[in-house]
Each structure stands twice: as C-alpha cells, then as structure tokens.
Amino acid sequence: MTAAQRLTGSLAPHAQRLSSVRIAELVAADPARAADLSLRVGPLYANFSRQRIDRDALDALLRLADACALPQAFRALFDGERVNVSEDRPALHVALRSVLGAGAVARDAQAQAAQARARMAKLVDDLVASDVTDIVNVGIGGSDLGPRLVADALKDAHSGRFRVHFLTNVDGSDAQHRLRGLDPARTAAILVSKSFGTQETLLNGKILKDWLGGGERLYAVSANVPKAEAFGVAAERVLPMWDWVGGRYSLWSAVGFAIALAVGMPRFEELLAGAAEMDAHALQAAPERNLPILHALFAVWNRNALGLHTHAVLPYDERLALLPAYLQQLVMESLGKSVTPAGQPAGVDTVPVLWGGAGTNSQHSFFQALHQGTQTVPADFIGVVNPDHAYAENHAALLSNLLAQTEALANGHSDGDPQKTYPGNRPSTLLLLDALTPGSLGALIALYEHSVYAQSVLWGVNAFDQWGVELGKRIAGELLPAVRGETTQVSDPVTRALLAEISRRRSGG
Ligand code: F6P
C-alpha cells in the first residue's frame, strides 16, 4: 500500500465525521483535553488541544505512525543509515550533538564532530585573544539562516566580545551596507559554504577577501576543504563540514562558528545539549507521547485530512522574529517534494506554504486574514514564559495577546453583524518555552527538525535532498554572459525581450 493510499484511506472517514464539529465543542465535551493533549520535554511545553481533531482521529494518526514505522525510521536516522536515498548518504545532523546513534557510521560521525568542535573552540580562543572586534559570516541558505537565527535569538546571552554580522545576498547593496562602518583591520570573515561552489558566497567572499586585504583574517567552513584553500583560506583556518550533514540541518556544526563567537563556547555547548535532549526524546518516547511525532501527525492531519494549504509560525518573542524564515528553508526545502525516492508520484499533498511573523506586530498586519479570511491557516504560536528584561507590564501584555489570539481563532465570535463575525474553528498549536536560553532554543529547533523528518516518512518523500533549486541556478549561469552584454544569443523569447528591455534602460546603455 502506498503512503498516499494509507493516508487518504485512514484519515478521510475521520475528517468527514468531524467536518461539522467545532474546536470549541471538542474542548467543551472533553474536560481532560487541554491536559491530555499537552506534553512537556525539558524546557518546552506543547499544547495541541486547539487542533481540530478528536481522540478517535488521533488514534488513526497514531496507527498511521505505526504503519509507517516511525520509531524505526528515527532509529535508522540516528544509526547513520542512508536515509538520503537520492544522494545515497546518511543524514547525521544528530551526530553533531548526540551520541545516541549506534554502529560504525554514526560513531565515526560523532567522533569527527567532536574533533571539529575542539578545533573550533581553539579558533574561538584565538580570535578572543586577538584585536578583532567584528565578525562577518558570509553564507546563504543553511550556511546563513541557522547561525543568523540563533545569534539573533540569543542576543541576551552574547558575551559582548564580538559584533557578529551576516552577509548573504548576491545583491551588492548587501555587501555595501554590511561593511559600512566596519574596520577591515579589526574584522574577521567566515566563509561558510558546504560546497564552496555557491555563487553568492563566492562573490561575497571575494569582496571580503579584497576588503580585508588578503587571507590573514579569513576563515572558512566547508565540506570542500581543497576549494576553500584554493580560494585563499589557510588550511588551519578551514573548519570541516561533511556530506552527511544537510545545509539546513548544519547550525550544530562549525557552521555555527559565528554563534560560538557571539555567545562563547560554553553556551554553544548548551545549545547542542538542548537539541540532544530533544534527540533522546524523539528516539525513545512512544509515539503517543513523542513531541516531534505528534507535531508531525497534526501537520499531516491539517494538510491531508483538512486540506489546508498553508501553515503559519507565529513567535511571540521579538528575538525569534527570524524563526519563520529559518523554518521556511528547513520545512519547504525538506518537504517541497512530489515524488517518492523511487521516482513515483507521492500521490498525496505534501508541504504547505510556510509563512509567519512575530507577534504582536503581525496582529496589526495579516491577522485580519487569519480571523476572517476565506482560508483557514493552521498556526504554531510560540511563547516564552520568563523574559530577559524588566518590563513586566510589557511581558504581561505580550502573553495575554498570545493567549487571546489562540482563543479567538479557535472559538470565534458572532453578535449577528456579518462584518464583525469571527468564524473561529481555526486550529493552532501552542509551544511555550520556560525562558529563551541556548538549551530551550536548541530543543525548539531540534523539535522542528524531527517533525520534518517524521512528516517526510509519513509522506514517503526524501527530506534531505533539494534538486528543485538546481534548474534556476543552471539557467542563471547560462544567462550571465547575456546579462553582461557579451552575447544576445538567448533561446527563450520572453527572456530575450526582457534582456533587451534591461539593456535599453541601463544607464549609459
Ligand atoms: O541552493 C540551495 C542550497 O544548496 C541550500 O540547500 C544550502 O543551504 C545553500 O544552497 C548553501 O549551500 P552551500 O552551503 O553549499 O553554500
């Protein structure tokens, strides 16, 4: 039986049965629901009771988890089996922070990770002892979003020794603005690129190398060490990456060098320990009490049983404002697939469009559509119980808004005026961190990584390749001579017309 048949077969009758049932009714009819549909893992609490589902449907989802052998799939991931089938590799990001994987492949990865961490710690010490004040991380996608998210989220835990900047876009204005005000004599750059072949990073790396006046304060993190060295980074300043870590799963490796410089090695280790706690839970907890598995099952329920097309991530903490952008890569690059590893159609709707923004700001923007738009958008609301500031009244306002929104979306309201009717019945999950610490952030990110993996198993797609991004890169490479004005030979008639327009409008053209 295919994943698609399993999914549609097992969930459809429950979706049909619940089609006219409202979340508020489910809550009212089941006093234990708020407690029973909640779970704590270390510093992270999750409450799923505002999902549009009842216990029978949840049982069906758990049977699906069983049929898809989710616990065994986690064991295969941790043990270094070649779960990235199309690239014939393991996906061992868990070996960067946990020693739970058994077998030679996993053990070898854990040892390599520990060795690289020790080298990174030494480079952190060297930089601390130097007169460098600013660090520029040059990278894109997974070589940018993870370190940038964590460095930003942990701003209250920064040691203050360095200012950390992130240069990403091939748009030259990004380099122009990032470097403005920095002193090349007191700045170090880290070129982060797993492949060391990414156009954006190589172009920006060249700008940095020239701006720094050579390779003396140039560092690199890459799985392609020879290429990094050929670029001009001294061997002792190149930290390794490996083909068994996907870019979007890599912040736990030396890709997190900028994080370690921002918060110091002990706090970087706490980040890894938080993720390791979630790893142990994902691997060992029974599916019905397994947070990543439950999170994945509700995602599948919303996508395939309720047919919802998008998913919002709404952190009620300004320090997590970059989380939606980070998760867009993690979730959509991992699950934006429509064929199985065997090349057959998945036969089932896979990834929803993921989007979002920080609350309360978003309430004054797109929340209108969440409350009264024609599309139902399931959401993850994320809150932090204890703040790192002394503005107690602000924090009370923040938390009351967070709770109010989940309540309003679920319950709705009507006083008869259609303009002022809130349909409600809009599902959400609430994730609460005790405080935003390196450990709780590590656990939160690892939760999403494991949920994504579980969803990929349920949908029967490979979470660890990303062939979809290649075609555009190839065409951009082919068009470069024409954009430079070296040729007018372009096969696509629309692109040809657009190039002609650009050429006419170019200053001096
Ligand atoms: O184009 C997509 C991608 O390959 C991502 O998966 C990756 O995180 C990013 O580009 C950067 O790649 P690299 O680290 O090899 O420069």
mmCIF file of N, CA, C and O in Angstrom, residues 157-221:
data_model
loop_
_atom_site.group_PDB
_atom_site.id
_atom_site.type_symbol
_atom_site.label_atom_id
_atom_site.label_comp_id
_atom_site.label_asym_id
_atom_site.label_seq_id
_atom_site.Cartn_x
_atom_site.Cartn_y
_atom_site.Cartn_z
ATOM 1 N N ALA A 157 22.281 36.518 25.484
ATOM 2 C CA ALA A 157 23.347 35.655 26.006
ATOM 3 C C ALA A 157 24.693 35.971 25.338
ATOM 4 O O ALA A 157 25.675 35.270 25.586
ATOM 5 N N HIS A 158 24.727 37.017 24.504
ATOM 6 C CA HIS A 158 26.005 37.349 23.844
ATOM 7 C C HIS A 158 27.059 37.713 24.882
ATOM 8 O O HIS A 158 26.762 38.385 25.873
ATOM 9 N N SER A 159 28.290 37.289 24.607
ATOM 10 C CA SER A 159 29.370 37.629 25.536
ATOM 11 C C SER A 159 29.742 39.103 25.406
ATOM 12 O O SER A 159 30.324 39.683 26.313
ATOM 13 N N GLY A 160 29.444 39.675 24.249
ATOM 14 C CA GLY A 160 29.782 41.079 24.016
ATOM 15 C C GLY A 160 31.195 41.256 23.470
ATOM 16 O O GLY A 160 31.612 42.369 23.152
ATOM 17 N N ARG A 161 31.905 40.131 23.323
ATOM 18 C CA ARG A 161 33.288 40.244 22.845
ATOM 19 C C ARG A 161 33.325 40.675 21.373
ATOM 20 O O ARG A 161 34.196 41.432 20.967
ATOM 21 N N PHE A 162 32.393 40.163 20.554
ATOM 22 C CA PHE A 162 32.378 40.498 19.124
ATOM 23 C C PHE A 162 31.009 41.024 18.716
ATOM 24 O O PHE A 162 29.996 40.620 19.282
ATOM 25 N N ARG A 163 31.018 41.850 17.701
ATOM 26 C CA ARG A 163 29.771 42.131 16.977
ATOM 27 C C ARG A 163 29.747 41.153 15.805
ATOM 28 O O ARG A 163 30.763 40.998 15.121
ATOM 29 N N VAL A 164 28.608 40.508 15.589
ATOM 30 C CA VAL A 164 28.518 39.495 14.524
ATOM 31 C C VAL A 164 27.560 39.983 13.443
ATOM 32 O O VAL A 164 26.448 40.427 13.755
ATOM 33 N N HIS A 165 28.012 39.937 12.200
ATOM 34 C CA HIS A 165 27.220 40.421 11.067
ATOM 35 C C HIS A 165 27.049 39.277 10.061
ATOM 36 O O HIS A 165 27.886 38.388 9.989
ATOM 37 N N PHE A 166 25.997 39.364 9.265
ATOM 38 C CA PHE A 166 25.721 38.305 8.297
ATOM 39 C C PHE A 166 25.578 38.913 6.906
ATOM 40 O O PHE A 166 24.728 39.773 6.686
ATOM 41 N N LEU A 167 26.421 38.462 5.998
ATOM 42 C CA LEU A 167 26.356 38.915 4.595
ATOM 43 C C LEU A 167 25.882 37.737 3.757
ATOM 44 O O LEU A 167 26.511 36.681 3.755
ATOM 45 N N THR A 168 24.792 37.953 3.036
ATOM 46 C CA THR A 168 24.135 36.828 2.371
ATOM 47 C C THR A 168 23.898 37.061 0.885
ATOM 48 O O THR A 168 24.332 36.289 0.039
ATOM 49 N N ASN A 169 23.167 38.133 0.609
ATOM 50 C CA ASN A 169 22.608 38.296 -0.732
ATOM 51 C C ASN A 169 23.681 38.644 -1.746
ATOM 52 O O ASN A 169 24.593 39.418 -1.464
ATOM 53 N N VAL A 170 23.530 38.093 -2.945
ATOM 54 C CA VAL A 170 24.464 38.439 -4.022
ATOM 55 C C VAL A 170 24.242 39.892 -4.467
ATOM 56 O O VAL A 170 25.101 40.476 -5.133
ATOM 57 N N ASP A 171 23.132 40.465 -4.078
ATOM 58 C CA ASP A 171 22.886 41.887 -4.326
ATOM 59 C C ASP A 171 24.008 42.693 -3.648
ATOM 60 O O ASP A 171 24.158 42.667 -2.433
ATOM 61 N N GLY A 172 24.783 43.403 -4.469
ATOM 62 C CA GLY A 172 25.943 44.126 -3.957
ATOM 63 C C GLY A 172 25.596 45.151 -2.890
ATOM 64 O O GLY A 172 26.450 45.548 -2.097
ATOM 65 N N SER A 173 24.323 45.563 -2.831
ATOM 66 C CA SER A 173 23.971 46.547 -1.807
ATOM 67 C C SER A 173 24.066 45.917 -0.420
ATOM 68 O O SER A 173 24.300 46.606 0.570
ATOM 69 N N ASP A 174 23.907 44.596 -0.344
ATOM 70 C CA ASP A 174 24.048 43.923 0.957
ATOM 71 C C ASP A 174 25.486 44.096 1.449
ATOM 72 O O ASP A 174 25.711 44.520 2.590
ATOM 73 N N ALA A 175 26.472 43.813 0.592
ATOM 74 C CA ALA A 175 27.886 43.982 0.979
ATOM 75 C C ALA A 175 28.165 45.446 1.299
ATOM 76 O O ALA A 175 28.793 45.776 2.318
ATOM 77 N N GLN A 176 27.668 46.318 0.454
ATOM 78 C CA GLN A 176 27.941 47.751 0.653
ATOM 79 C C GLN A 176 27.466 48.218 2.029
ATOM 80 O O GLN A 176 28.174 48.930 2.734
ATOM 81 N N HIS A 177 26.251 47.784 2.407
ATOM 82 C CA HIS A 177 25.701 48.256 3.677
ATOM 83 C C HIS A 177 26.293 47.522 4.881
ATOM 84 O O HIS A 177 26.521 48.114 5.916
ATOM 85 N N ARG A 178 26.532 46.207 4.734
ATOM 86 C CA ARG A 178 27.092 45.443 5.863
ATOM 87 C C ARG A 178 28.481 45.954 6.241
ATOM 88 O O ARG A 178 28.848 45.960 7.400
ATOM 89 N N LEU A 179 29.290 46.288 5.247
ATOM 90 C CA LEU A 179 30.690 46.619 5.535
ATOM 91 C C LEU A 179 30.860 48.077 5.956
ATOM 92 O O LEU A 179 31.891 48.434 6.529
ATOM 93 N N ARG A 180 29.828 48.867 5.682
ATOM 94 C CA ARG A 180 29.927 50.288 6.031
ATOM 95 C C ARG A 180 30.133 50.423 7.550
ATOM 96 O O ARG A 180 29.418 49.825 8.340
ATOM 97 N N GLY A 181 31.141 51.174 7.936
ATOM 98 C CA GLY A 181 31.375 51.401 9.369
ATOM 99 C C GLY A 181 32.276 50.363 10.008
ATOM 100 O O GLY A 181 32.670 50.509 11.165
ATOM 101 N N LEU A 182 32.586 49.272 9.295
ATOM 102 C CA LEU A 182 33.490 48.266 9.872
ATOM 103 C C LEU A 182 34.935 48.593 9.488
ATOM 104 O O LEU A 182 35.201 49.136 8.417
ATOM 105 N N ASP A 183 35.843 48.210 10.370
ATOM 106 C CA ASP A 183 37.268 48.465 10.136
ATOM 107 C C ASP A 183 37.906 47.164 9.630
ATOM 108 O O ASP A 183 37.951 46.175 10.377
ATOM 109 N N PRO A 184 38.394 47.141 8.394
ATOM 110 C CA PRO A 184 38.960 45.889 7.864
ATOM 111 C C PRO A 184 40.100 45.343 8.718
ATOM 112 O O PRO A 184 40.324 44.142 8.761
ATOM 113 N N ALA A 185 40.808 46.223 9.416
ATOM 114 C CA ALA A 185 41.940 45.753 10.223
ATOM 115 C C ALA A 185 41.470 45.039 11.495
ATOM 116 O O ALA A 185 42.247 44.351 12.148
ATOM 117 N N ARG A 186 40.179 45.217 11.853
ATOM 118 C CA ARG A 186 39.694 44.603 13.096
ATOM 119 C C ARG A 186 38.471 43.718 12.841
ATOM 120 O O ARG A 186 37.652 43.482 13.726
ATOM 121 N N THR A 187 38.381 43.257 11.580
ATOM 122 C CA THR A 187 37.251 42.396 11.207
ATOM 123 C C THR A 187 37.785 41.061 10.694
ATOM 124 O O THR A 187 38.789 41.024 9.985
ATOM 125 N N ALA A 188 37.112 39.994 11.084
ATOM 126 C CA ALA A 188 37.413 38.668 10.523
ATOM 127 C C ALA A 188 36.180 38.192 9.770
ATOM 128 O O ALA A 188 35.049 38.506 10.162
ATOM 129 N N ALA A 189 36.400 37.450 8.683
ATOM 130 C CA ALA A 189 35.269 36.934 7.906
ATOM 131 C C ALA A 189 35.298 35.417 7.913
ATOM 132 O O ALA A 189 36.360 34.797 7.839
ATOM 133 N N ILE A 190 34.102 34.827 8.034
ATOM 134 C CA ILE A 190 33.969 33.367 7.938
ATOM 135 C C ILE A 190 33.188 33.071 6.665
ATOM 136 O O ILE A 190 32.029 33.476 6.540
ATOM 137 N N LEU A 191 33.808 32.383 5.727
ATOM 138 C CA LEU A 191 33.103 31.988 4.508
ATOM 139 C C LEU A 191 32.510 30.604 4.763
ATOM 140 O O LEU A 191 33.251 29.631 4.919
ATOM 141 N N VAL A 192 31.205 30.546 4.847
ATOM 142 C CA VAL A 192 30.543 29.283 5.181
ATOM 143 C C VAL A 192 29.849 28.755 3.934
ATOM 144 O O VAL A 192 28.920 29.380 3.418
ATOM 145 N N SER A 193 30.325 27.629 3.445
ATOM 146 C CA SER A 193 29.689 27.024 2.279
ATOM 147 C C SER A 193 30.033 25.546 2.253
ATOM 148 O O SER A 193 31.195 25.179 2.104
ATOM 149 N N LYS A 194 29.024 24.724 2.407
ATOM 150 C CA LYS A 194 29.261 23.278 2.380
ATOM 151 C C LYS A 194 29.964 22.890 1.077
ATOM 152 O O LYS A 194 30.952 22.179 1.087
ATOM 153 N N SER A 195 29.461 23.410 -0.033
ATOM 154 C CA SER A 195 30.006 23.025 -1.347
ATOM 155 C C SER A 195 31.225 23.861 -1.738
ATOM 156 O O SER A 195 32.042 23.449 -2.538
ATOM 157 N N PHE A 196 31.328 25.021 -1.192
ATOM 158 C CA PHE A 196 32.267 26.062 -1.629
ATOM 159 C C PHE A 196 32.142 26.303 -3.140
ATOM 160 O O PHE A 196 33.108 26.627 -3.835
ATOM 161 N N GLY A 197 30.910 26.161 -3.614
ATOM 162 C CA GLY A 197 30.669 26.391 -5.033
ATOM 163 C C GLY A 197 29.460 27.297 -5.228
ATOM 164 O O GLY A 197 28.977 27.460 -6.351
ATOM 165 N N THR A 198 28.971 27.882 -4.146
ATOM 166 C CA THR A 198 27.745 28.681 -4.240
ATOM 167 C C THR A 198 28.079 30.087 -4.720
ATOM 168 O O THR A 198 28.901 30.783 -4.126
ATOM 169 N N GLN A 199 27.429 30.464 -5.815
ATOM 170 C CA GLN A 199 27.760 31.728 -6.493
ATOM 171 C C GLN A 199 27.759 32.917 -5.538
ATOM 172 O O GLN A 199 28.706 33.715 -5.495
ATOM 173 N N GLU A 200 26.681 33.046 -4.766
ATOM 174 C CA GLU A 200 26.540 34.211 -3.889
ATOM 175 C C GLU A 200 27.711 34.302 -2.909
ATOM 176 O O GLU A 200 28.301 35.359 -2.693
ATOM 177 N N THR A 201 28.032 33.165 -2.297
ATOM 178 C CA THR A 201 29.061 33.152 -1.250
ATOM 179 C C THR A 201 30.448 33.385 -1.849
ATOM 180 O O THR A 201 31.288 34.067 -1.250
ATOM 181 N N LEU A 202 30.683 32.839 -3.034
ATOM 182 C CA LEU A 202 31.996 33.056 -3.653
ATOM 183 C C LEU A 202 32.165 34.520 -4.054
ATOM 184 O O LEU A 202 33.239 35.108 -3.854
ATOM 185 N N LEU A 203 31.116 35.126 -4.602
ATOM 186 C CA LEU A 203 31.232 36.543 -4.987
ATOM 187 C C LEU A 203 31.410 37.427 -3.757
ATOM 188 O O LEU A 203 32.284 38.302 -3.720
ATOM 189 N N ASN A 204 30.604 37.194 -2.717
ATOM 190 C CA ASN A 204 30.745 37.996 -1.499
ATOM 191 C C ASN A 204 32.059 37.683 -0.780
ATOM 192 O O ASN A 204 32.672 38.570 -0.180
ATOM 193 N N GLY A 205 32.492 36.421 -0.859
ATOM 194 C CA GLY A 205 33.776 36.049 -0.262
ATOM 195 C C GLY A 205 34.924 36.798 -0.911
ATOM 196 O O GLY A 205 35.850 37.268 -0.238
ATOM 197 N N LYS A 206 34.835 36.966 -2.225
ATOM 198 C CA LYS A 206 35.876 37.707 -2.954
ATOM 199 C C LYS A 206 35.875 39.176 -2.512
ATOM 200 O O LYS A 206 36.939 39.775 -2.282
ATOM 201 N N ILE A 207 34.671 39.735 -2.346
ATOM 202 C CA ILE A 207 34.585 41.127 -1.865
ATOM 203 C C ILE A 207 35.260 41.240 -0.499
ATOM 204 O O ILE A 207 36.057 42.137 -0.239
ATOM 205 N N LEU A 208 34.964 40.282 0.389
ATOM 206 C CA LEU A 208 35.548 40.318 1.746
ATOM 207 C C LEU A 208 37.058 40.151 1.704
ATOM 208 O O LEU A 208 37.787 40.851 2.409
ATOM 209 N N LYS A 209 37.498 39.214 0.876
ATOM 210 C CA LYS A 209 38.940 38.959 0.817
ATOM 211 C C LYS A 209 39.673 40.226 0.360
ATOM 212 O O LYS A 209 40.681 40.627 0.952
ATOM 213 N N ASP A 210 39.151 40.876 -0.661
ATOM 214 C CA ASP A 210 39.778 42.116 -1.155
ATOM 215 C C ASP A 210 39.705 43.209 -0.088
ATOM 216 O O ASP A 210 40.668 43.922 0.155
ATOM 217 N N TRP A 211 38.539 43.317 0.543
ATOM 218 C CA TRP A 211 38.315 44.379 1.534
ATOM 219 C C TRP A 211 39.229 44.192 2.749
ATOM 220 O O TRP A 211 39.738 45.161 3.318
ATOM 221 N N LEU A 212 39.438 42.901 3.139
ATOM 222 C CA LEU A 212 40.319 42.625 4.280
ATOM 223 C C LEU A 212 41.796 42.784 3.910
ATOM 224 O O LEU A 212 42.657 42.811 4.789
ATOM 225 N N GLY A 213 42.060 42.837 2.616
ATOM 226 C CA GLY A 213 43.446 42.983 2.163
ATOM 227 C C GLY A 213 44.220 41.674 2.212
ATOM 228 O O GLY A 213 45.428 41.674 2.437
ATOM 229 N N GLY A 214 43.517 40.557 2.023
ATOM 230 C CA GLY A 214 44.197 39.258 1.986
ATOM 231 C C GLY A 214 43.522 38.246 2.888
ATOM 232 O O GLY A 214 42.428 38.497 3.406
ATOM 233 N N GLY A 215 44.192 37.109 3.074
ATOM 234 C CA GLY A 215 43.556 35.987 3.774
ATOM 235 C C GLY A 215 43.866 35.873 5.251
ATOM 236 O O GLY A 215 43.460 34.903 5.899
ATOM 237 N N GLU A 216 44.530 36.855 5.812
ATOM 238 C CA GLU A 216 45.005 36.732 7.205
ATOM 239 C C GLU A 216 43.869 36.542 8.223
ATOM 240 O O GLU A 216 44.000 35.795 9.181
ATOM 241 N N ARG A 217 42.771 37.236 8.003
ATOM 242 C CA ARG A 217 41.644 37.100 8.939
ATOM 243 C C ARG A 217 40.436 36.459 8.242
ATOM 244 O O ARG A 217 39.292 36.776 8.521
ATOM 245 N N LEU A 218 40.782 35.564 7.308
ATOM 246 C CA LEU A 218 39.740 34.864 6.559
ATOM 247 C C LEU A 218 39.630 33.430 7.087
ATOM 248 O O LEU A 218 40.631 32.723 7.193
ATOM 249 N N TYR A 219 38.414 33.018 7.433
ATOM 250 C CA TYR A 219 38.153 31.671 7.936
ATOM 251 C C TYR A 219 37.146 31.024 6.986
ATOM 252 O O TYR A 219 36.422 31.720 6.260
ATOM 253 N N ALA A 220 37.078 29.703 7.004
ATOM 254 C CA ALA A 220 36.083 29.030 6.163
ATOM 255 C C ALA A 220 35.533 27.820 6.894
ATOM 256 O O ALA A 220 36.208 27.223 7.742
ATOM 257 N N VAL A 221 34.306 27.473 6.541
ATOM 258 C CA VAL A 221 33.693 26.222 6.997
ATOM 259 C C VAL A 221 33.172 25.555 5.743
ATOM 260 O O VAL A 221 32.352 26.133 5.014
#
